[in-house]
CSV table of C-alpha atoms and ligand atoms in Angstrom, one decimal:
chain,number,residue,atom,x,y,z
A,1,MET,CA,4.5,-21.2,16.9
A,2,PHE,CA,2.9,-18.1,18.7
A,3,VAL,CA,5.4,-18.1,21.3
A,4,ILE,CA,7.9,-17.3,18.6
A,5,PHE,CA,6.1,-14.1,18.3
A,6,LEU,CA,6.3,-13.1,22.0
A,7,ALA,CA,9.6,-14.1,22.6
A,8,THR,CA,11.4,-12.5,19.8
A,9,TRP,CA,9.6,-9.1,18.7
A,10,LEU,CA,6.2,-9.1,20.4
A,11,LYS,CA,6.0,-6.1,22.7
A,12,ALA,CA,3.2,-6.3,25.1
A,13,CYS,CA,0.7,-3.4,25.9
A,14,LYS,CA,-2.0,-2.4,28.0
A,15,ARG,CA,-5.3,-3.7,26.6
A,16,ASN,CA,-7.3,-0.9,28.9
A,17,ASP,CA,-4.7,1.5,26.9
A,18,PRO,CA,-2.6,0.1,24.2
A,19,ASN,CA,-1.3,3.5,23.1
A,20,GLU,CA,-0.2,4.5,26.3
A,21,ASN,CA,3.9,5.6,26.2
A,22,ASN,CA,3.6,5.3,22.4
A,23,CYS,CA,3.3,1.3,23.3
A,24,PHE,CA,1.1,0.2,20.3
A,25,LYS,CA,3.2,2.2,17.9
A,26,GLU,CA,6.7,0.7,19.0
A,27,MET,CA,4.9,-2.7,18.8
A,28,PHE,CA,3.6,-1.9,15.3
A,29,GLY,CA,7.1,-0.4,14.1
A,30,GLY,CA,8.6,-3.4,15.5
A,31,ILE,CA,7.0,-6.3,13.9
A,32,PHE,CA,7.3,-4.3,10.4
A,33,PRO,CA,10.7,-5.2,9.6
A,34,HIS,CA,10.0,-8.8,10.4
A,35,ILE,CA,6.6,-9.2,8.6
A,36,ALA,CA,8.0,-7.7,5.6
A,37,ASN,CA,10.3,-10.6,4.7
A,38,GLY,CA,7.7,-13.1,5.5
A,39,ILE,CA,7.2,-15.6,8.4
A,40,PRO,CA,6.5,-19.1,6.5
A,41,ASP,CA,6.2,-21.1,9.6
A,42,LEU,CA,3.1,-18.7,10.4
A,43,GLY,CA,1.7,-18.4,6.7
A,44,ILE,CA,2.5,-14.8,6.5
A,45,GLU,CA,3.8,-14.0,3.0
A,46,PRO,CA,6.9,-11.5,2.5
A,47,PHE,CA,5.9,-8.1,1.0
A,48,GLU,CA,9.6,-7.3,-0.3
A,49,PRO,CA,8.7,-7.5,-2.8
A,50,LEU,CA,5.0,-6.7,-2.5
A,51,GLY,CA,3.1,-8.5,-5.7
A,52,ILE,CA,-0.5,-7.0,-6.9
A,53,ARG,CA,-2.1,-8.7,-9.3
A,54,LYS,CA,-4.1,-5.8,-10.7
A,55,ILE,CA,-5.1,-2.0,-10.0
A,56,SER,CA,-7.5,-0.9,-12.4
A,57,VAL,CA,-8.3,2.6,-13.8
A,58,SER,CA,-11.5,3.8,-15.0
A,59,ARG,CA,-11.8,7.8,-14.9
A,60,ASN,CA,-13.8,9.1,-17.6
A,61,THR,CA,-14.7,12.6,-16.3
A,62,GLY,CA,-11.2,13.8,-15.2
A,63,GLN,CA,-9.9,17.4,-16.4
A,64,VAL,CA,-6.4,16.0,-16.9
A,65,VAL,CA,-6.8,12.4,-17.3
A,66,GLN,CA,-9.5,10.0,-19.2
A,67,LEU,CA,-8.5,6.7,-19.0
A,68,ASN,CA,-9.6,3.0,-19.0
A,69,GLY,CA,-7.5,-0.1,-18.2
A,70,SER,CA,-5.2,-1.6,-15.7
A,71,PHE,CA,-1.8,-1.9,-14.5
A,72,ASN,CA,-0.9,-5.7,-13.8
A,73,ASN,CA,1.2,-8.1,-12.3
A,74,LEU,CA,3.1,-5.4,-10.1
A,75,LYS,CA,6.0,-5.9,-8.4
A,76,ILE,CA,6.8,-3.2,-5.8
A,77,ARG,CA,10.2,-2.9,-4.1
A,78,GLY,CA,10.6,-0.8,-1.2
A,79,PRO,CA,7.8,-1.3,1.4
A,80,SER,CA,10.1,-2.9,3.8
A,81,ASN,CA,11.9,0.2,4.3
A,82,ALA,CA,8.7,1.9,5.5
A,83,THR,CA,8.9,3.4,9.1
A,84,VAL,CA,5.4,4.1,11.2
A,85,ALA,CA,5.0,7.8,11.7
A,86,LYS,CA,2.2,7.1,13.9
A,87,ALA,CA,-0.1,4.2,14.9
A,88,GLU,CA,-3.0,4.1,17.3
A,89,LEU,CA,-5.1,1.2,18.3
A,90,ASN,CA,-8.8,1.8,19.7
A,91,LEU,CA,-10.4,-1.4,20.8
A,92,GLU,CA,-13.5,0.6,22.0
A,93,LYS,CA,-14.4,2.7,19.1
A,94,LYS,CA,-13.0,-0.2,17.1
A,95,PHE,CA,-10.1,1.5,15.1
A,96,LEU,CA,-6.6,0.9,14.2
A,97,ASN,CA,-5.0,3.9,12.3
A,98,PHE,CA,-1.7,4.4,11.2
A,99,ASP,CA,0.7,6.4,9.1
A,100,LEU,CA,3.7,5.0,7.1
A,101,GLU,CA,6.6,6.7,5.4
A,102,ILE,CA,8.4,5.3,2.2
A,103,PRO,CA,11.2,6.8,1.2
A,104,LYS,CA,11.1,5.2,-2.3
A,105,LEU,CA,9.1,2.6,-4.1
A,106,ARG,CA,10.5,0.9,-7.5
A,107,ILE,CA,7.3,-0.5,-9.5
A,108,ASN,CA,7.8,-3.0,-12.5
A,109,ALA,CA,4.4,-4.1,-14.2
A,110,THR,CA,2.7,-4.6,-17.5
A,111,TYR,CA,0.0,-1.6,-18.2
A,112,ASN,CA,-2.7,-1.9,-20.6
A,113,LEU,CA,-4.5,1.7,-21.2
A,114,LYS,CA,-6.7,3.6,-23.6
A,115,GLY,CA,-7.5,7.1,-23.2
A,116,ASN,CA,-6.2,10.9,-23.2
A,117,ILE,CA,-4.1,12.7,-21.0
A,118,LEU,CA,-4.2,16.3,-21.3
A,119,LEU,CA,-6.1,16.0,-24.6
A,120,LEU,CA,-3.2,13.7,-26.2
A,121,PRO,CA,-4.5,10.2,-26.8
A,122,LEU,CA,-2.7,7.5,-24.9
A,123,ILE,CA,-3.0,3.9,-26.2
A,124,GLY,CA,-0.5,0.7,-25.7
A,125,ALA,CA,0.0,-2.4,-23.3
A,126,GLY,CA,3.6,-3.4,-22.3
A,127,ASP,CA,6.0,-3.2,-19.5
A,128,VAL,CA,5.6,-0.1,-17.2
A,129,ASN,CA,8.3,0.9,-14.6
A,130,ILE,CA,7.3,3.7,-11.8
A,131,LEU,CA,9.6,5.2,-9.5
A,132,LEU,CA,7.8,7.0,-6.5
A,133,LYS,CA,9.7,9.1,-3.9
A,134,GLU,CA,8.6,10.5,-0.4
A,135,ILE,CA,5.3,8.4,-0.1
A,136,LYS,CA,3.4,9.3,3.0
A,137,THR,CA,0.5,7.0,3.8
A,138,SER,CA,-2.2,7.3,6.1
A,139,VAL,CA,-4.5,4.4,6.9
A,140,PHE,CA,-7.7,4.1,8.8
A,141,THR,CA,-9.5,1.1,9.3
A,142,LYS,CA,-12.5,-0.4,11.5
A,143,ILE,CA,-11.9,-3.4,12.8
A,144,SER,CA,-13.5,-6.1,14.9
A,145,LEU,CA,-12.5,-8.9,17.6
A,146,ARG,CA,-13.1,-12.4,16.3
A,147,LYS,CA,-12.5,-15.8,18.1
A,148,ILE,CA,-10.8,-17.9,15.7
A,149,PRO,CA,-10.5,-19.7,18.1
A,150,GLN,CA,-8.2,-17.4,20.0
A,151,GLU,CA,-9.6,-13.7,19.8
A,152,VAL,CA,-7.5,-11.6,17.1
A,153,ILE,CA,-8.1,-8.2,15.6
A,154,ASN,CA,-9.9,-8.4,11.9
A,155,ILE,CA,-9.7,-5.3,9.6
A,156,ASP,CA,-13.1,-5.3,8.5
A,157,GLN,CA,-12.6,-1.8,6.3
A,158,MET,CA,-9.6,0.2,5.3
A,159,LYS,CA,-9.3,3.7,4.0
A,160,VAL,CA,-5.7,4.3,2.6
A,161,LYS,CA,-4.7,8.0,1.5
A,162,PHE,CA,-1.4,8.8,0.0
A,163,ASN,CA,0.9,11.5,-0.8
A,164,VAL,CA,3.5,10.9,-3.4
A,165,GLY,CA,6.5,13.7,-3.5
A,166,ASN,CA,7.8,12.6,-6.7
A,167,MET,CA,7.2,10.4,-9.6
A,168,ARG,CA,8.7,9.0,-12.6
A,169,ILE,CA,7.3,6.7,-15.2
A,170,HIS,CA,8.3,5.0,-18.3
A,171,LEU,CA,5.5,3.1,-20.5
A,172,ASP,CA,7.0,0.7,-23.0
A,173,ASN,CA,5.3,0.0,-26.2
A,174,LEU,CA,2.9,3.3,-26.3
A,175,PHE,CA,2.0,3.9,-30.0
A,176,ASN,CA,2.7,0.7,-31.3
A,177,GLY,CA,6.1,0.7,-30.3
A,178,ASN,CA,6.6,4.1,-32.0
A,179,LYS,CA,10.0,5.1,-30.1
A,180,VAL,CA,9.9,8.9,-31.2
A,181,LEU,CA,6.4,9.3,-30.0
A,182,SER,CA,6.7,7.0,-26.7
A,183,ALA,CA,9.7,8.9,-25.8
A,184,SER,CA,8.1,12.4,-26.1
A,185,PHE,CA,5.0,11.4,-24.4
A,186,SER,CA,6.9,9.6,-21.5
A,187,MET,CA,8.7,12.9,-21.0
A,188,PHE,CA,5.3,14.8,-21.0
A,189,LEU,CA,4.0,12.3,-18.3
A,190,ASN,CA,7.1,13.0,-16.2
A,191,GLN,CA,6.9,16.6,-16.4
A,192,ASN,CA,2.7,16.5,-15.5
A,193,SER,CA,3.5,13.9,-13.0
A,194,LYS,CA,1.6,15.4,-10.0
A,195,GLU,CA,-1.3,16.5,-12.0
A,196,ILE,CA,-1.7,12.9,-13.4
A,197,LEU,CA,-1.1,11.2,-10.1
A,198,ALA,CA,-3.7,13.5,-8.2
A,199,GLU,CA,-6.1,12.4,-10.7
A,200,LEU,CA,-5.5,8.8,-10.2
A,201,GLN,CA,-5.4,9.1,-6.8
A,202,GLU,CA,-8.9,7.8,-6.0
A,203,ASP,CA,-8.6,4.6,-8.0
A,204,LEU,CA,-5.0,3.9,-6.6
A,205,GLU,CA,-6.1,4.6,-3.1
A,206,ASN,CA,-9.1,2.2,-3.4
A,207,GLY,CA,-6.8,-0.6,-5.0
A,208,LEU,CA,-4.3,-0.3,-2.4
A,209,GLY,CA,-6.9,-0.2,0.4
A,210,ASP,CA,-8.4,-3.5,-0.6
A,211,ILE,CA,-4.7,-5.3,-0.8
A,212,PHE,CA,-3.7,-3.9,2.4
A,213,THR,CA,-6.7,-5.5,4.0
A,214,GLY,CA,-5.4,-8.6,3.0
A,215,ILE,CA,-2.1,-8.5,3.7
A,216,TRP,CA,-3.2,-7.0,7.6
A,217,ASN,CA,-5.5,-9.7,7.9
A,218,SER,CA,-3.3,-12.2,7.2
A,219,VAL,CA,-0.7,-11.0,9.8
A,220,TYR,CA,-3.4,-10.1,12.5
A,221,ASN,CA,-5.4,-12.8,12.3
A,222,LYS,CA,-2.5,-15.1,13.6
A,223,MET,CA,-1.7,-12.9,16.4
A,224,PRO,CA,-3.9,-13.7,19.4
A,225,ILE,CA,-4.5,-10.4,21.3
A,226,ASP,CA,-4.2,-12.2,24.6
A,227,LEU,CA,-0.3,-12.6,23.7
A,228,TRP,CA,0.4,-8.9,23.5
A,229,LEU,CA,-2.6,-6.9,25.2
A,230,LEU,CA,-2.3,-7.7,28.7
B,301,LIG,C1,16.0,0.0,1.7
B,301,LIG,O1,16.8,1.2,1.9
B,301,LIG,C2,18.2,0.9,1.9
B,301,LIG,C3,18.7,2.3,2.4
B,301,LIG,O2,18.4,3.4,1.5
B,301,LIG,C4,18.3,0.5,0.3
B,301,LIG,O3,19.9,0.7,-0.1
B,301,LIG,C5,17.6,-0.4,0.0
B,301,LIG,O4,17.9,-0.9,-1.5
B,301,LIG,C6,16.0,-0.4,0.4
B,301,LIG,N1,15.3,-1.6,0.1
B,301,LIG,C7,14.6,-1.8,-0.9
B,301,LIG,C8,14.2,-2.7,-0.9
B,301,LIG,O5,14.2,-0.6,-1.6
B,302,LIG,C1,12.2,-3.4,-13.4
B,302,LIG,O1,12.7,-2.5,-14.5
B,302,LIG,C2,14.1,-2.0,-14.6
B,302,LIG,C3,14.1,-0.6,-15.4
B,302,LIG,O2,13.8,-1.3,-16.9
B,302,LIG,C4,14.7,-2.7,-15.0
B,302,LIG,O3,16.2,-2.3,-15.0
B,302,LIG,C5,14.8,-4.0,-14.0
B,302,LIG,O4,15.7,-5.0,-14.3
B,302,LIG,C6,13.4,-4.7,-13.7
B,302,LIG,N1,13.4,-5.5,-12.7
B,302,LIG,C7,12.9,-6.7,-12.8
B,302,LIG,C8,12.7,-7.7,-11.5
B,302,LIG,O5,12.2,-7.1,-14.0
B,303,LIG,C1,-14.0,4.0,-20.7
B,303,LIG,O1,-15.0,3.0,-20.9
B,303,LIG,C2,-16.2,3.3,-20.6
B,303,LIG,C3,-17.2,2.2,-20.6
B,303,LIG,O2,-16.7,1.1,-21.7
B,303,LIG,C4,-16.3,4.4,-22.0
B,303,LIG,O3,-17.8,4.5,-22.0
B,303,LIG,C5,-15.5,5.6,-21.9
B,303,LIG,O4,-15.7,6.3,-23.5
B,303,LIG,C6,-13.9,4.9,-22.1
B,303,LIG,N1,-13.2,6.1,-21.8
B,303,LIG,C7,-12.2,6.2,-22.6
B,303,LIG,C8,-11.4,7.5,-22.0
B,303,LIG,O5,-11.8,5.4,-23.5
């Protein structure tokens, strides 16, 4: 099975300098479209759409947003269109960092939230649709090399930073389904989406860091480095 990796799209880089001539970036960008759709033979789950069980929000001291609750059963469409803007692997200093750019993410989920946004009370539970555009993420990881039994890269810690150019959000069933209040509140959310997103950023980045760690380990733990670092 590992040979399939090597033969079709696994570009090999030099172990002593995997970043020479952008080798690692090209290797990383090259496997991305393949793993996005999953590789059942290797037990790699597709991440198009990307399913995320839960992102919790707990924000009590924000200027704009005070909110408790969560987004649940997220289905995120668009991550397979990500492009790798930068990628660097350093085996000595034990890090693997990369920047991804994603033109558009469409998210369907349910929500359960209670709190205030700009002093307006928000309470509700129901469906939510979110459209994010021009997403730029920077991912910083600490890695270790593990033998299971062949040597692989394991991501031990991950920090995700992201920047969203534009967001539209629609929450169903706010205010017990009052359509007039819901519509004006949704409009208000969209007009203030930058400020709201900025305050929720830390929760979202932490949530995504945990999720991506799982995804990347499911891939890297199946790629013995002897096959692609020579
Ligand atoms: C990826 O981008 C193409 C071209 O913009 C678009 O047609 C397609 O719907 C996108 N895929 C997803 C899953 O969003
Ligand atoms: C996601 O939400 C949009 C907007 O309400 C809807 O048109 C679409 O059918 C939903 N997709 C899924 C898979 O639920
Ligand atoms: C969120 O929950 C905490 C702990 O239960 C509570 O102290 C706080 O008042 C809640 N905040 C909002 C905005 O509801």
